[in-house]
Amino acid sequence: MTNDVSPSVSSTAAPSGVEEMENELSKSIVFATKLDAIAAWGQRNSLWPLPYGTACCGIELMSVMGPKYDLARYGAEVVRFSPRQADMLIVAGTITEKMAPILVRIYQQMLEPKYVISMGACASSGGFYRAYHVLQGCDKVIPVDVYVPGCPPTPEAVLDGVMTLQKMIKDRAPRPWRDHWKSPYEINETTVPSSLTMQRIQR
Amino acid sequence: MSQIETLKKDILQKFGDTKMSLTTSRVGDHVLEISKETAPAVLRYLKEYAGFNFLMDVCAVDYPNREKRFDVVYHLYNMSEGTRLRVKAQVGDGETIETATKIWKGADWFEREAYDMFGVVFKGHANLRRILTHHQFVGHPLRKDYEADRQQHCTNVIPIHFNNTPEQAGDQLDSRFVPINIGPSHPAMHGTLRVMAELDGETVVRANCEIGYLHRCFEKMAETHPYNQVIPYTDRLNYCSAPMNNVGYCKAVERLLDVNIPPRAQAMRVVLCELSRIIDHIIAVGTGGVDLGALSAFFHLFTYREKVYNLFEKLCGARLTVSMTRVGGMAQDAPDGWFDDVLDFCKEMSDGIDEISKLMIDNKIFMKRTQGVCPISPENAIAWGYTGPLLRATGVGLDLRKSNPYYGYDGFNFNIPVGTNGDVYDRYLVRVEEMRQSISIIRQQCKNIPDGDFTIRDKNIVLPEKKDVYGNIEGLMNHFMLVIKGLRPAPGEVYDATEAANGELGFYLISDGSGNPYRLKVRPPCFAIYQSFPEVVKGAFLADAIATVASMNVIAGELDR
């Protein structure tokens, strides 16, 4: 590890213990740190997004990737449409009932560690589509780490969402929604299905 | 008007049905009411002898308290005269009506939609299955007795299937060929389209598209919201050019109310529409390039899109979904100097278009990939209900801004670019040239912006200004009454169309005198275009099929609504 690979990304945030250590260590050639911290540093600065753009938010996501806002500045420019190669699923746009099983399958195909950003009102809660064919938030079927409000959110808000996720990875924030997640479409015959699963299957 | 009189005489003479009536409605729409038994014969007559060559829209309307519950409504358009005709037939619950697919191929998806939404059965339709809702859906959601928020969950994905043909059933796959599924989560499918194909090597033997992955129930939402609150929903139809949908919807409501908006509002709408047309074509050309592997043009073009976003932001604060129009005019006036900013943008953009022409249109690789690919003939295009750039690429010079001018489009000096072959290349050629024409229109308009108010001041239609609401009792009362009672057009119906970036964007609006629309049917341009996809790509290479989807510029928001 040479000097020019600085693990520090944020100058405004209050320096935490890990960051101080990283700064200190980056100046020396000898490297002694926790493996977790190194892994988190790598993960958060090379998030490969899978843009699941279904609607209007998808167009704003193009702006985020585009020349002016340039998500590449945050290390997340390697857009991968294959879930096997991506680790950040950006759900941008309305998820309908018809789309929900596909979204779940895409999420299941992603490899760990994987993160989900729900971009916009529709993906987060169904938005103003309180309607017969719209899933009332993609968190009904997959675990969401960061919600970005707006209809559609401004590109700045999406960048903020990505930075929030980076901070979560860095802090190794607990993600109980992810740990307790179970696919809503699988019936485990040894256990009694949860009420949600039951409801879904009956309908 | 004489043409309609002649038609009235001819048609009554020919069919001599006492139940038949041809009337002109309050707002000037011609309505022909017929019985469902005579529908196919009358429609065929109208097409072949009365010159109504376009079937623009087929939809149903539900009147639960009537003896025959449904109206099946056909909207026809006569291209040479520029006239429209609405044909209505009553169908009871459980009854059938003969399909119009044998007269116009383009009736296919529209009838499937009417079946899906209302349960109206079209006899003789080869593929009458659900189209927008998922395959596990029970019931018909646009019936008045279906609650807007009763969700039904979908638990699996419908397997690969095709359209039924006389020779072959749609759900039987042929073991000689390779079935392939593309999308809906696939970069070339723009997020929500799904194409299924059977391949013989690289050649597409059969193809089919499954839509509805973005069916957000726009029409049901419109029925449960007051007129002005529908405007934000219209933004999200074609989100690549949101202001055009606002304008189309407000224009329909204003026609139903029989009000004319002030010249300044008209001018602002024209500028907004043409700016939107440019940024819509930017997306179409840019993503078209991306689908063919040319990424740089997209990034380059997006710089210009950002500039238009800046203009919108300056005008109203929003970038993409502006909701800038109101029934009766605009939400607010343009800030000082805004039109000068637009003129500055025009200068940059016209240089930009020249660059893009060099990058893409004159690019040898692009030409090889698109010239002669999946062409469509003018007759076929009209039969499918093509409008907009795709129709013009086949050489048919139909543009509503010329044929049925509105908002002073007849006063501008601009041309309608047309193609010659109707192939993928011509579609891009037409779009790029349209961007130039739009810039010319904006320049003419911005140099001559009328003074005056940006909205009408009818207290039953438009909210009073904030200074009046807070400043005097009359303003406060007007505000209160309009918010509580809502905007209430007199009972009646209207079909109104504008030339959107993809073609004819029609709104069929029915008012029952209450504060919410009774029925609002959108005629999205790309719905009619995309239904021709299986036929157009038959026998082409798979890579050409991708190029064709991109060139059709299918926007899921307006396709699925």
Short mmCIF file of C-alpha atoms in Angstrom, two decimals, chain B residues 168-387:
data_model
loop_
_atom_site.label_atom_id
_atom_site.label_comp_id
_atom_site.label_asym_id
_atom_site.label_seq_id
_atom_site.Cartn_x
_atom_site.Cartn_y
_atom_site.Cartn_z
CA GLN B 168 -50.27 -22.08 -33.94
CA ALA B 169 -51.40 -21.67 -30.36
CA GLY B 170 -49.58 -18.97 -28.46
CA ASP B 171 -48.63 -20.95 -25.37
CA GLN B 172 -47.12 -23.88 -27.33
CA LEU B 173 -43.41 -23.39 -27.82
CA ASP B 174 -41.81 -24.85 -30.91
CA SER B 175 -39.01 -27.25 -29.98
CA ARG B 176 -37.09 -26.44 -33.16
CA PHE B 177 -36.41 -22.91 -31.95
CA VAL B 178 -34.74 -21.34 -28.97
CA PRO B 179 -37.09 -19.40 -26.70
CA ILE B 180 -35.56 -16.28 -25.24
CA ASN B 181 -36.85 -13.81 -22.69
CA ILE B 182 -35.59 -10.23 -22.55
CA GLY B 183 -36.58 -8.02 -19.69
CA PRO B 184 -38.33 -6.47 -17.91
CA SER B 185 -35.13 -5.81 -16.01
CA HIS B 186 -32.82 -5.52 -18.95
CA PRO B 187 -30.86 -2.45 -20.04
CA ALA B 188 -32.21 -2.50 -23.58
CA MET B 189 -35.80 -2.79 -22.35
CA HIS B 190 -35.68 0.57 -20.57
CA GLY B 191 -36.71 -0.88 -17.26
CA THR B 192 -40.19 -2.21 -17.75
CA LEU B 193 -40.70 -3.73 -21.17
CA ARG B 194 -40.55 -7.45 -21.66
CA VAL B 195 -39.96 -9.09 -25.01
CA MET B 196 -40.23 -12.81 -25.60
CA ALA B 197 -38.92 -14.33 -28.79
CA GLU B 198 -38.30 -17.61 -30.50
CA LEU B 199 -35.03 -17.67 -32.37
CA ASP B 200 -33.80 -19.68 -35.29
CA GLY B 201 -30.11 -18.94 -34.96
CA GLU B 202 -30.03 -15.15 -34.85
CA THR B 203 -33.37 -14.69 -36.60
CA VAL B 204 -36.58 -13.89 -34.78
CA VAL B 205 -39.26 -16.39 -35.76
CA ARG B 206 -41.93 -15.23 -33.34
CA ALA B 207 -41.91 -12.36 -30.92
CA ASN B 208 -44.28 -11.03 -28.34
CA CYS B 209 -44.26 -8.25 -25.82
CA GLU B 210 -45.69 -8.28 -22.36
CA ILE B 211 -46.56 -4.89 -20.94
CA GLY B 212 -48.18 -3.61 -17.78
CA TYR B 213 -45.10 -3.71 -15.56
CA LEU B 214 -45.67 -0.04 -14.87
CA HIS B 215 -49.46 -0.02 -14.78
CA ARG B 216 -50.01 2.62 -12.12
CA CYS B 217 -53.76 2.91 -12.53
CA PHE B 218 -53.67 6.46 -13.87
CA GLU B 219 -57.25 6.32 -15.12
CA LYS B 220 -58.61 5.06 -11.81
CA MET B 221 -56.60 7.68 -9.94
CA ALA B 222 -58.06 10.37 -12.21
CA GLU B 223 -61.57 9.23 -11.33
CA THR B 224 -60.84 9.63 -7.63
CA HIS B 225 -59.18 13.05 -7.74
CA PRO B 226 -60.44 16.57 -8.50
CA TYR B 227 -59.64 17.97 -11.94
CA ASN B 228 -56.67 20.06 -10.93
CA GLN B 229 -55.16 17.29 -8.80
CA VAL B 230 -55.01 15.05 -11.86
CA ILE B 231 -52.34 17.32 -13.38
CA PRO B 232 -49.43 15.85 -11.34
CA TYR B 233 -50.52 12.38 -12.43
CA THR B 234 -50.39 13.44 -16.07
CA ASP B 235 -46.78 14.52 -15.55
CA ARG B 236 -45.91 10.93 -14.93
CA LEU B 237 -47.42 9.57 -18.15
CA ASN B 238 -44.61 10.42 -20.49
CA TYR B 239 -42.04 11.51 -17.94
CA CYS B 240 -39.47 12.30 -20.63
CA SER B 241 -41.59 15.25 -21.74
CA ALA B 242 -43.85 15.89 -18.76
CA PRO B 243 -45.12 19.40 -19.64
CA MET B 244 -46.69 18.14 -22.86
CA ASN B 245 -48.98 15.84 -20.93
CA ASN B 246 -50.00 18.71 -18.64
CA VAL B 247 -50.85 20.78 -21.65
CA GLY B 248 -52.78 17.98 -23.36
CA TYR B 249 -54.87 17.30 -20.28
CA CYS B 250 -55.57 20.94 -19.44
CA LYS B 251 -56.48 21.64 -23.05
CA ALA B 252 -59.09 18.86 -22.92
CA VAL B 253 -60.59 20.15 -19.66
CA GLU B 254 -60.63 23.70 -20.98
CA ARG B 255 -62.46 22.57 -24.10
CA LEU B 256 -65.00 20.80 -21.94
CA LEU B 257 -65.41 23.97 -19.88
CA ASP B 258 -65.54 25.98 -23.10
CA VAL B 259 -62.95 28.54 -22.04
CA ASN B 260 -60.14 30.08 -24.03
CA ILE B 261 -56.88 30.73 -22.27
CA PRO B 262 -55.12 34.11 -22.65
CA PRO B 263 -52.48 34.56 -25.39
CA ARG B 264 -49.62 34.73 -22.89
CA ALA B 265 -50.56 31.36 -21.41
CA GLN B 266 -50.77 29.92 -24.90
CA ALA B 267 -47.32 31.25 -25.72
CA MET B 268 -45.87 29.82 -22.51
CA ARG B 269 -47.42 26.47 -23.28
CA VAL B 270 -45.97 26.46 -26.79
CA VAL B 271 -42.49 27.21 -25.45
CA LEU B 272 -42.82 24.51 -22.78
CA CYS B 273 -44.10 21.97 -25.30
CA GLU B 274 -41.36 22.59 -27.79
CA LEU B 275 -38.66 22.48 -25.12
CA SER B 276 -40.16 19.17 -24.01
CA ARG B 277 -40.18 17.87 -27.54
CA ILE B 278 -36.48 18.61 -27.75
CA ILE B 279 -35.61 16.86 -24.50
CA ASP B 280 -37.83 13.91 -25.36
CA HIS B 281 -36.03 13.48 -28.65
CA ILE B 282 -32.75 13.82 -26.77
CA ILE B 283 -33.71 10.79 -24.68
CA ALA B 284 -34.93 8.91 -27.74
CA VAL B 285 -31.81 9.56 -29.79
CA GLY B 286 -29.43 9.23 -26.83
CA THR B 287 -30.76 5.95 -25.46
CA GLY B 288 -31.15 4.70 -29.01
CA GLY B 289 -27.43 5.18 -29.36
CA VAL B 290 -26.77 3.48 -26.02
CA ASP B 291 -28.76 0.43 -27.11
CA LEU B 292 -26.57 0.20 -30.18
CA GLY B 293 -23.42 0.61 -28.13
CA ALA B 294 -22.72 4.33 -28.65
CA LEU B 295 -22.44 5.67 -25.13
CA SER B 296 -20.74 8.98 -25.77
CA ALA B 297 -23.62 10.60 -27.66
CA PHE B 298 -25.87 9.94 -24.68
CA PHE B 299 -23.57 11.70 -22.23
CA HIS B 300 -23.11 14.53 -24.65
CA LEU B 301 -26.84 14.96 -25.21
CA PHE B 302 -27.60 14.80 -21.54
CA THR B 303 -25.66 18.01 -21.03
CA TYR B 304 -28.35 19.76 -23.08
CA ARG B 305 -31.11 18.03 -21.19
CA GLU B 306 -29.64 19.41 -17.99
CA LYS B 307 -29.77 22.89 -19.48
CA VAL B 308 -33.50 22.49 -20.12
CA TYR B 309 -33.92 21.22 -16.57
CA ASN B 310 -32.30 24.42 -15.41
CA LEU B 311 -34.81 26.43 -17.42
CA PHE B 312 -37.70 24.48 -15.91
CA GLU B 313 -36.23 24.87 -12.45
CA LYS B 314 -36.03 28.59 -12.94
CA LEU B 315 -39.62 28.67 -14.15
CA CYS B 316 -41.28 26.64 -11.42
CA GLY B 317 -38.78 24.95 -9.12
CA ALA B 318 -39.15 21.40 -10.41
CA ARG B 319 -36.81 19.73 -12.86
CA LEU B 320 -38.60 16.77 -14.35
CA THR B 321 -42.24 16.75 -13.32
CA VAL B 322 -43.13 20.40 -13.58
CA SER B 323 -46.96 20.44 -13.25
CA MET B 324 -46.74 23.94 -14.57
CA THR B 325 -50.16 24.25 -16.19
CA ARG B 326 -53.48 24.72 -14.46
CA VAL B 327 -56.94 24.45 -15.90
CA GLY B 328 -57.42 27.95 -17.29
CA GLY B 329 -53.79 28.90 -17.87
CA MET B 330 -50.47 28.55 -16.10
CA ALA B 331 -49.66 28.22 -12.41
CA GLN B 332 -47.56 31.37 -12.42
CA ASP B 333 -45.95 33.81 -14.77
CA ALA B 334 -42.48 33.30 -16.14
CA PRO B 335 -39.77 35.15 -14.18
CA ASP B 336 -38.15 38.20 -15.74
CA GLY B 337 -35.71 37.35 -18.47
CA TRP B 338 -36.76 33.71 -18.71
CA PHE B 339 -37.59 33.92 -22.38
CA ASP B 340 -34.15 35.43 -23.03
CA ASP B 341 -32.62 32.45 -21.26
CA VAL B 342 -34.64 30.19 -23.53
CA LEU B 343 -33.30 32.04 -26.56
CA ASP B 344 -29.74 31.60 -25.28
CA PHE B 345 -30.41 27.90 -24.88
CA CYS B 346 -31.71 27.71 -28.45
CA LYS B 347 -28.39 28.98 -29.70
CA GLU B 348 -26.42 26.38 -27.74
CA MET B 349 -28.84 23.65 -28.68
CA SER B 350 -28.71 24.30 -32.42
CA ASP B 351 -24.92 23.93 -32.27
CA GLY B 352 -25.48 20.80 -30.22
CA ILE B 353 -27.80 19.29 -32.79
CA ASP B 354 -25.19 19.79 -35.50
CA GLU B 355 -22.68 17.96 -33.35
CA ILE B 356 -25.11 15.13 -32.67
CA SER B 357 -25.83 14.84 -36.36
CA LYS B 358 -22.15 14.32 -36.96
CA LEU B 359 -21.77 11.94 -34.03
CA MET B 360 -24.73 9.72 -34.81
CA ILE B 361 -26.69 10.42 -37.94
CA ASP B 362 -23.61 10.70 -40.17
CA ASN B 363 -21.81 7.91 -38.34
CA LYS B 364 -21.07 4.97 -40.63
CA ILE B 365 -21.52 2.34 -37.93
CA PHE B 366 -24.83 3.86 -36.88
CA MET B 367 -26.01 3.89 -40.49
CA LYS B 368 -25.08 0.25 -40.98
CA ARG B 369 -26.93 -0.74 -37.87
CA THR B 370 -30.10 1.17 -38.67
CA GLN B 371 -30.59 1.71 -42.39
CA GLY B 372 -33.10 -0.68 -43.89
CA VAL B 373 -33.77 -2.25 -40.49
CA CYS B 374 -37.37 -3.26 -39.78
CA PRO B 375 -39.06 -0.79 -42.14
CA ILE B 376 -42.80 -0.29 -42.14
CA SER B 377 -44.97 0.85 -45.04
CA PRO B 378 -47.25 3.91 -44.76
CA GLU B 379 -50.42 1.81 -45.16
CA ASN B 380 -49.31 -0.59 -42.48
CA ALA B 381 -48.35 2.24 -40.17
CA ILE B 382 -51.78 3.83 -40.52
CA ALA B 383 -53.50 0.48 -39.96
CA TRP B 384 -51.60 0.04 -36.70
CA GLY B 385 -52.43 3.58 -35.57
CA TYR B 386 -48.91 5.03 -35.82
CA THR B 387 -48.68 8.76 -35.23
#
